Amino acid sequence: MSDVIVRSASYADEADLAGIDVRTWSSLHAVQPPPDPGKPFYDERHTPEEILIAQVDGRVAGYVRIVPPTPLPCNAHVRQIQGLAVDTWCRGRGIARRLMDAALHEAGRQGATRMTLRVLGHNAPARRLYESMGFAVEGVLPGEFLLEGAYVDDVLMGRPLGFAAA
């Protein structure tokens, strides 16, 4: 495989990121309706400073969004993954793992001691990835979402940042 570069996002990446969201939308991982093509990726709540991008041969291949889960000072030691997507043309090449590893390192660099995320219960591939990287199920909200006529659990996962990713 070509070299994968993980870097911070910029406003110049907006069209590529919005395109990834359109191409990768699925009820396997999304609780929102499909994104409108042409809708901006960035807004007042979603900025480039929160995004790490994977590039393959100069082409944006995927991204991960890392944010504080709340604005509370007592929660400032935690970072949360609030978006992970890998474009369809480069799936199965370890891009998601590289992005997650970079996210864990970036969270530690920011002073976090813990990382959390939420994943839909039926998203077995994502759950396997997260478990292989040291995340454990810390809670389940049974039937939290009604997606395509079926109730789906919201699974809360977390891990400390005191040890390296697998």
Backbone as numpy.savetxt, mean C-alpha at the origin, in Angstrom:
# Nx Ny Nz CAx CAy CAz Cx Cy Cz
15.25 -10.20 -14.29 14.41 -9.02 -14.29 15.30 -7.79 -14.29
14.81 -6.75 -14.90 15.51 -5.47 -14.88 15.62 -4.98 -13.46
16.53 -4.06 -13.25 16.68 -3.48 -11.92 15.44 -2.70 -11.53
15.05 -2.87 -10.28 13.93 -2.13 -9.71 14.52 -1.03 -8.86
14.07 0.18 -9.09 14.49 1.33 -8.30 13.27 1.79 -7.51
13.43 1.98 -6.22 12.36 2.54 -5.39 12.80 3.94 -4.99
11.89 4.89 -5.21 12.21 6.30 -4.95 10.98 7.01 -4.42
11.18 8.22 -3.94 10.07 9.06 -3.52 9.32 9.56 -4.74
8.03 9.75 -4.58 7.19 10.26 -5.68 7.34 11.77 -5.81
6.89 12.26 -6.95 6.83 13.71 -7.19 5.53 14.01 -7.93
5.23 15.28 -8.04 4.01 15.66 -8.78 4.09 15.24 -10.25
5.30 15.10 -10.78 5.46 14.67 -12.18 4.98 13.23 -12.39
4.83 12.46 -11.32 4.38 11.06 -11.41 2.86 10.91 -11.41
2.14 12.00 -11.26 0.70 11.92 -11.03 -0.05 11.14 -12.11
0.20 11.39 -13.36 -0.52 10.69 -14.44 -0.22 9.19 -14.41
1.02 8.82 -14.17 1.38 7.40 -14.09 0.66 6.72 -12.93
0.62 7.37 -11.78 -0.02 6.79 -10.61 -1.54 6.68 -10.79
-2.14 7.70 -11.36 -3.58 7.64 -11.63 -3.89 6.51 -12.61
-3.04 6.33 -13.61 -3.23 5.23 -14.56 -3.13 3.86 -13.90
-2.19 3.71 -12.98 -2.06 2.44 -12.25 -3.34 2.18 -11.46
-3.87 3.20 -10.80 -5.10 3.00 -10.03 -6.26 2.55 -10.92
-6.37 3.12 -12.10 -7.45 2.73 -13.03 -7.25 1.29 -13.50
-6.02 0.95 -13.90 -5.75 -0.39 -14.44 -5.81 -1.50 -13.40
-5.53 -1.17 -12.15 -5.44 -2.23 -11.14 -6.66 -2.32 -10.24
-7.65 -1.46 -10.43 -8.81 -1.49 -9.53 -9.48 -2.87 -9.57
-9.83 -3.37 -8.38 -10.52 -4.65 -8.26 -11.22 -4.69 -6.92
-12.37 -5.36 -6.86 -13.06 -5.52 -5.58 -12.31 -6.49 -4.67
-11.25 -7.10 -5.16 -10.41 -7.93 -4.30 -9.73 -7.09 -3.23
-9.44 -5.82 -3.57 -8.72 -4.97 -2.63 -9.35 -3.60 -2.40
-10.32 -3.21 -3.19 -10.87 -1.86 -3.10 -12.29 -1.85 -2.54
-12.56 -0.89 -1.65 -13.90 -0.72 -1.13 -14.59 0.49 -1.78
-13.81 1.31 -2.47 -14.35 2.45 -3.20 -14.71 2.01 -4.62
-15.61 2.75 -5.29 -15.90 2.44 -6.69 -14.65 2.65 -7.55
-14.65 2.11 -8.76 -13.48 2.30 -9.64 -13.18 3.79 -9.82
-11.90 4.14 -9.87 -11.55 5.55 -10.06 -11.91 6.02 -11.46
-12.29 7.27 -11.55 -12.58 7.87 -12.85 -11.27 8.11 -13.58
-11.17 7.65 -14.84 -9.97 7.99 -15.62 -9.90 9.51 -15.72
-8.76 10.06 -15.53 -8.60 11.51 -15.60 -8.73 12.20 -14.26
-9.19 11.48 -13.23 -9.26 12.08 -11.90 -7.85 12.23 -11.36
-7.54 13.37 -10.76 -6.18 13.55 -10.21 -5.87 12.50 -9.15
-4.65 12.07 -9.11 -4.20 11.12 -8.09 -3.97 11.85 -6.77
-3.35 13.02 -6.85 -3.06 13.79 -5.66 -4.20 14.75 -5.35
-4.41 14.97 -4.05 -5.35 15.99 -3.59 -4.84 16.49 -2.25
-5.66 17.26 -1.53 -5.20 17.83 -0.26 -4.87 16.77 0.79
-5.43 15.57 0.66 -5.16 14.49 1.62 -4.14 13.47 1.12
-3.80 13.52 -0.14 -2.87 12.55 -0.74 -1.80 13.32 -1.50
-0.59 13.32 -0.95 0.49 14.11 -1.53 1.68 13.21 -1.88
2.57 13.71 -2.74 3.74 12.90 -3.12 4.63 12.52 -1.95
4.64 13.31 -0.90 5.50 13.04 0.25 5.16 11.71 0.93
3.97 11.18 0.71 3.52 9.93 1.34 3.79 8.70 0.48
4.26 8.89 -0.73 4.31 7.82 -1.73 5.75 7.43 -2.05
5.98 6.11 -2.09 7.20 5.56 -2.65 6.82 4.87 -3.95
7.65 5.02 -4.96 7.39 4.48 -6.29 8.45 3.45 -6.65
8.00 2.38 -7.31 8.94 1.42 -7.90 9.00 1.71 -9.39
10.21 1.76 -9.91 10.43 1.95 -11.34 11.19 0.76 -11.89
10.81 0.34 -13.10 11.52 -0.69 -13.83 11.84 -0.10 -15.20
13.11 -0.07 -15.53 13.56 0.51 -16.81 12.99 1.90 -17.03
12.95 2.71 -15.96 12.49 4.08 -16.05 10.98 4.25 -16.08
10.26 3.17 -16.01 8.80 3.19 -16.09 8.21 2.94 -14.70
7.20 3.74 -14.31 6.57 3.56 -13.00 5.83 2.23 -13.00
6.20 1.37 -12.05 5.65 0.02 -11.99 4.66 -0.17 -10.84
4.75 0.68 -9.82 3.85 0.54 -8.69 4.17 1.57 -7.63
3.34 1.56 -6.58 3.55 2.51 -5.50 3.03 1.94 -4.18
3.50 2.54 -3.09 2.99 2.28 -1.75 2.82 3.63 -1.07
1.72 3.77 -0.33 1.44 5.00 0.40 1.59 4.72 1.89
2.44 5.52 2.57 2.74 5.36 3.99 2.33 6.64 4.70
1.46 6.52 5.70 0.97 7.71 6.42 0.85 7.44 7.91
0.86 8.50 8.72 0.46 8.33 10.11 -1.04 7.98 10.12
-1.46 7.00 10.91 -2.87 6.61 10.87 -3.82 7.64 11.46
-3.31 8.48 12.36 -4.12 9.55 12.94 -3.22 10.77 13.13
-3.81 11.94 13.38 -2.98 13.13 13.67 -2.61 13.26 15.15
-2.94 12.27 15.96 -2.72 12.34 17.40 -1.25 12.15 17.77
-0.70 12.99 18.64 0.69 12.81 19.07 0.94 11.45 19.73
-0.06 10.91 20.43 0.13 9.63 21.12 0.19 8.46 20.14
-0.07 8.71 18.86 -0.06 7.69 17.82 1.06 7.94 16.79
1.92 8.91 17.09 2.94 9.34 16.13 4.01 8.28 15.87
4.09 7.26 16.69 5.10 6.20 16.52 4.64 5.14 15.51
3.45 5.29 14.95 2.89 4.30 14.03 2.79 4.88 12.63
3.09 4.05 11.65 2.81 4.38 10.24 1.88 3.30 9.72
1.09 3.68 8.72 0.12 2.74 8.14 0.24 2.74 6.63
0.18 1.55 6.05 0.10 1.41 4.61 -1.35 1.71 4.23
-1.54 2.70 3.40 -2.89 3.05 2.94 -2.93 3.06 1.42
-2.33 2.07 0.83 -2.37 1.92 -0.61 -1.11 1.22 -1.09
-1.32 0.16 -1.85 -0.22 -0.58 -2.48 -0.77 -1.07 -3.80
-0.11 -0.72 -4.88 -0.56 -1.18 -6.20 0.64 -1.44 -7.09
0.55 -2.51 -7.86 1.58 -2.85 -8.85 0.88 -2.97 -10.19
1.40 -2.27 -11.19 0.77 -2.25 -12.51 0.72 -3.65 -13.11
-0.25 -3.84 -13.96 -0.52 -5.16 -14.53 0.65 -5.70 -15.36
1.41 -4.87 -16.00 2.49 -5.33 -16.88 3.69 -5.89 -16.13
3.76 -5.65 -14.82 4.96 -6.10 -14.10 4.64 -6.93 -12.86
3.48 -7.50 -12.81 3.12 -8.33 -11.65 3.91 -9.64 -11.68
4.08 -10.21 -10.49 4.79 -11.48 -10.37 6.30 -11.34 -10.42
6.81 -10.12 -10.27 8.25 -9.88 -10.34 8.84 -9.42 -9.01
8.05 -9.50 -7.94 8.56 -9.10 -6.64 8.48 -7.61 -6.36
7.76 -6.87 -7.17 7.67 -5.41 -7.00 6.96 -5.06 -5.69
5.84 -5.73 -5.38 5.11 -5.43 -4.15 5.99 -5.67 -2.93
6.75 -6.74 -2.93 7.66 -7.03 -1.81 8.71 -5.93 -1.69
9.26 -5.51 -2.80 10.27 -4.43 -2.77 9.66 -3.14 -2.21
8.44 -2.83 -2.64 7.77 -1.64 -2.13 7.49 -1.75 -0.63
7.03 -2.90 -0.19 6.75 -3.09 1.23 8.03 -3.00 2.06
9.10 -3.60 1.58 10.37 -3.52 2.28 10.82 -2.06 2.39
10.71 -1.31 1.30 11.08 0.11 1.31 10.18 0.90 2.26
8.90 0.54 2.31 7.96 1.22 3.20 8.34 0.99 4.66
8.72 -0.24 5.00 9.14 -0.54 6.37 10.39 0.25 6.74
11.32 0.33 5.84 12.55 1.09 6.09 12.25 2.59 6.22
11.40 3.10 5.34 11.05 4.53 5.39 10.32 4.86 6.69
9.42 4.00 7.11 8.71 4.24 8.38 9.70 4.29 9.53
10.66 3.39 9.54 11.70 3.41 10.57 12.54 4.67 10.50
12.87 5.10 9.29 13.64 6.33 9.12 12.87 7.53 9.67
11.54 7.49 9.55 10.70 8.57 10.07 10.52 8.51 11.59
11.08 7.49 12.21 11.01 7.37 13.66 9.89 6.47 14.16
9.18 5.82 13.25 8.10 4.92 13.66 8.68 3.65 14.27
7.93 3.04 15.16 8.33 1.78 15.77 7.36 0.66 15.42
6.32 1.01 14.67 5.27 0.05 14.35 4.63 0.41 13.02
4.25 -0.64 12.25 3.56 -0.45 10.97 2.27 -1.25 11.01
1.19 -0.65 10.51 -0.09 -1.34 10.43 -0.64 -1.23 9.02
-1.67 -2.03 8.76 -2.39 -1.96 7.48 -3.74 -2.64 7.65
-4.59 -2.43 6.68 -5.89 -3.09 6.62 -5.97 -3.78 5.27
-6.52 -4.99 5.28 -6.63 -5.78 4.05 -7.97 -6.50 4.08
-8.58 -6.61 2.93 -9.85 -7.33 2.86 -9.61 -8.82 3.09
-10.52 -9.43 3.83 -10.36 -10.83 4.22 -10.21 -11.78 3.05
-10.84 -11.46 1.91 -10.78 -12.37 0.76 -9.56 -12.15 -0.12
-8.69 -11.21 0.24 -7.51 -10.92 -0.57 -6.33 -11.80 -0.10
-6.44 -13.08 -0.42 -5.42 -14.05 0.02 -4.01 -13.72 -0.48
-3.82 -13.29 -1.73 -2.44 -12.99 -2.15 -1.80 -11.88 -1.32
-2.53 -10.83 -1.04 -1.97 -9.74 -0.23 -1.71 -10.21 1.19
-2.62 -10.97 1.75 -2.43 -11.45 3.12 -1.19 -12.34 3.22
-0.96 -13.19 2.22 0.25 -14.02 2.22 1.51 -13.17 2.18
1.50 -12.14 1.33 2.65 -11.24 1.25 2.91 -10.59 2.61
1.88 -10.02 3.20 2.06 -9.32 4.48 2.53 -10.27 5.57
1.96 -11.46 5.64 2.38 -12.43 6.64 3.85 -12.83 6.44
4.26 -12.96 5.18 5.65 -13.34 4.91 6.63 -12.23 5.30
6.10 -11.02 5.49 6.95 -9.88 5.88 6.81 -9.55 7.36
6.24 -10.48 8.11 6.20 -10.31 9.56 4.94 -9.67 10.11
3.98 -9.37 9.27 2.71 -8.82 9.76 1.86 -9.95 10.33
1.14 -9.64 11.40 0.23 -10.60 12.03 -1.15 -9.99 12.11
-2.16 -10.83 12.04 -3.53 -10.36 12.20 -3.70 -9.90 13.64
-4.16 -8.66 13.82 -4.36 -8.10 15.15 -5.83 -7.84 15.45
-6.66 -8.00 14.44 -8.09 -7.82 14.64 -8.84 -8.06 13.35
-10.10 -8.41 13.47 -10.95 -8.63 12.30 -12.29 -7.97 12.57
-12.75 -7.18 11.62 -14.09 -6.62 11.65 -14.93 -7.47 10.70
-15.66 -8.43 11.25 -16.40 -9.37 10.39 -17.48 -8.67 9.58
-17.56 -9.02 8.30 -18.60 -8.50 7.41 -18.64 -6.99 7.34
-17.52 -6.33 7.46 -17.45 -4.86 7.51 -17.87 -4.20 6.20
-17.66 -4.87 5.09 -17.98 -4.30 3.78 -18.89 -5.23 3.01
-19.80 -4.65 2.25 -20.66 -5.39 1.33 -20.15 -5.09 -0.08
-19.49 -6.07 -0.68 -18.86 -5.89 -1.99 -19.42 -6.92 -2.95
-19.99 -6.44 -4.03 -20.56 -7.31 -5.07 -21.49 -8.37 -4.47
-22.31 -7.94 -3.51 -23.32 -8.82 -2.94 -22.84 -9.74 -1.83
-21.58 -9.65 -1.43 -21.05 -10.52 -0.37 -20.44 -9.66 0.74
-20.63 -10.11 1.98 -20.00 -9.44 3.10 -18.54 -9.89 3.21
-17.66 -8.91 3.40 -16.22 -9.17 3.42 -15.64 -8.59 4.71
-14.78 -9.38 5.35 -14.12 -8.93 6.57 -13.05 -7.88 6.27
-12.86 -6.99 7.23 -11.77 -6.03 7.21 -10.74 -6.55 8.22
-9.56 -6.92 7.74 -8.54 -7.55 8.58 -7.47 -6.50 8.90
-7.23 -6.33 10.19 -6.23 -5.39 10.66 -4.95 -6.17 10.94
-3.84 -5.69 10.37 -2.56 -6.38 10.55 -1.52 -5.37 11.01
-0.52 -5.85 11.72 0.53 -4.96 12.18 1.80 -5.73 12.49
2.86 -4.97 12.69 4.14 -5.55 13.08 5.03 -4.46 13.65
5.93 -4.87 14.55 6.91 -3.92 15.05 7.96 -3.66 13.97
8.65 -2.55 14.09 9.72 -2.23 13.13 11.09 -2.50 13.71
11.17 -3.21 14.80 12.44 -3.47 15.46 13.26 -4.57 14.84
12.75 -5.21 13.78 13.53 -6.24 13.10 13.34 -6.10 11.60
14.28 -6.61 10.84 14.27 -6.45 9.39 13.15 -7.27 8.75
12.68 -6.78 7.61 11.67 -7.51 6.84 12.26 -8.81 6.33
11.41 -9.80 6.17 11.86 -11.11 5.67 12.29 -11.02 4.22
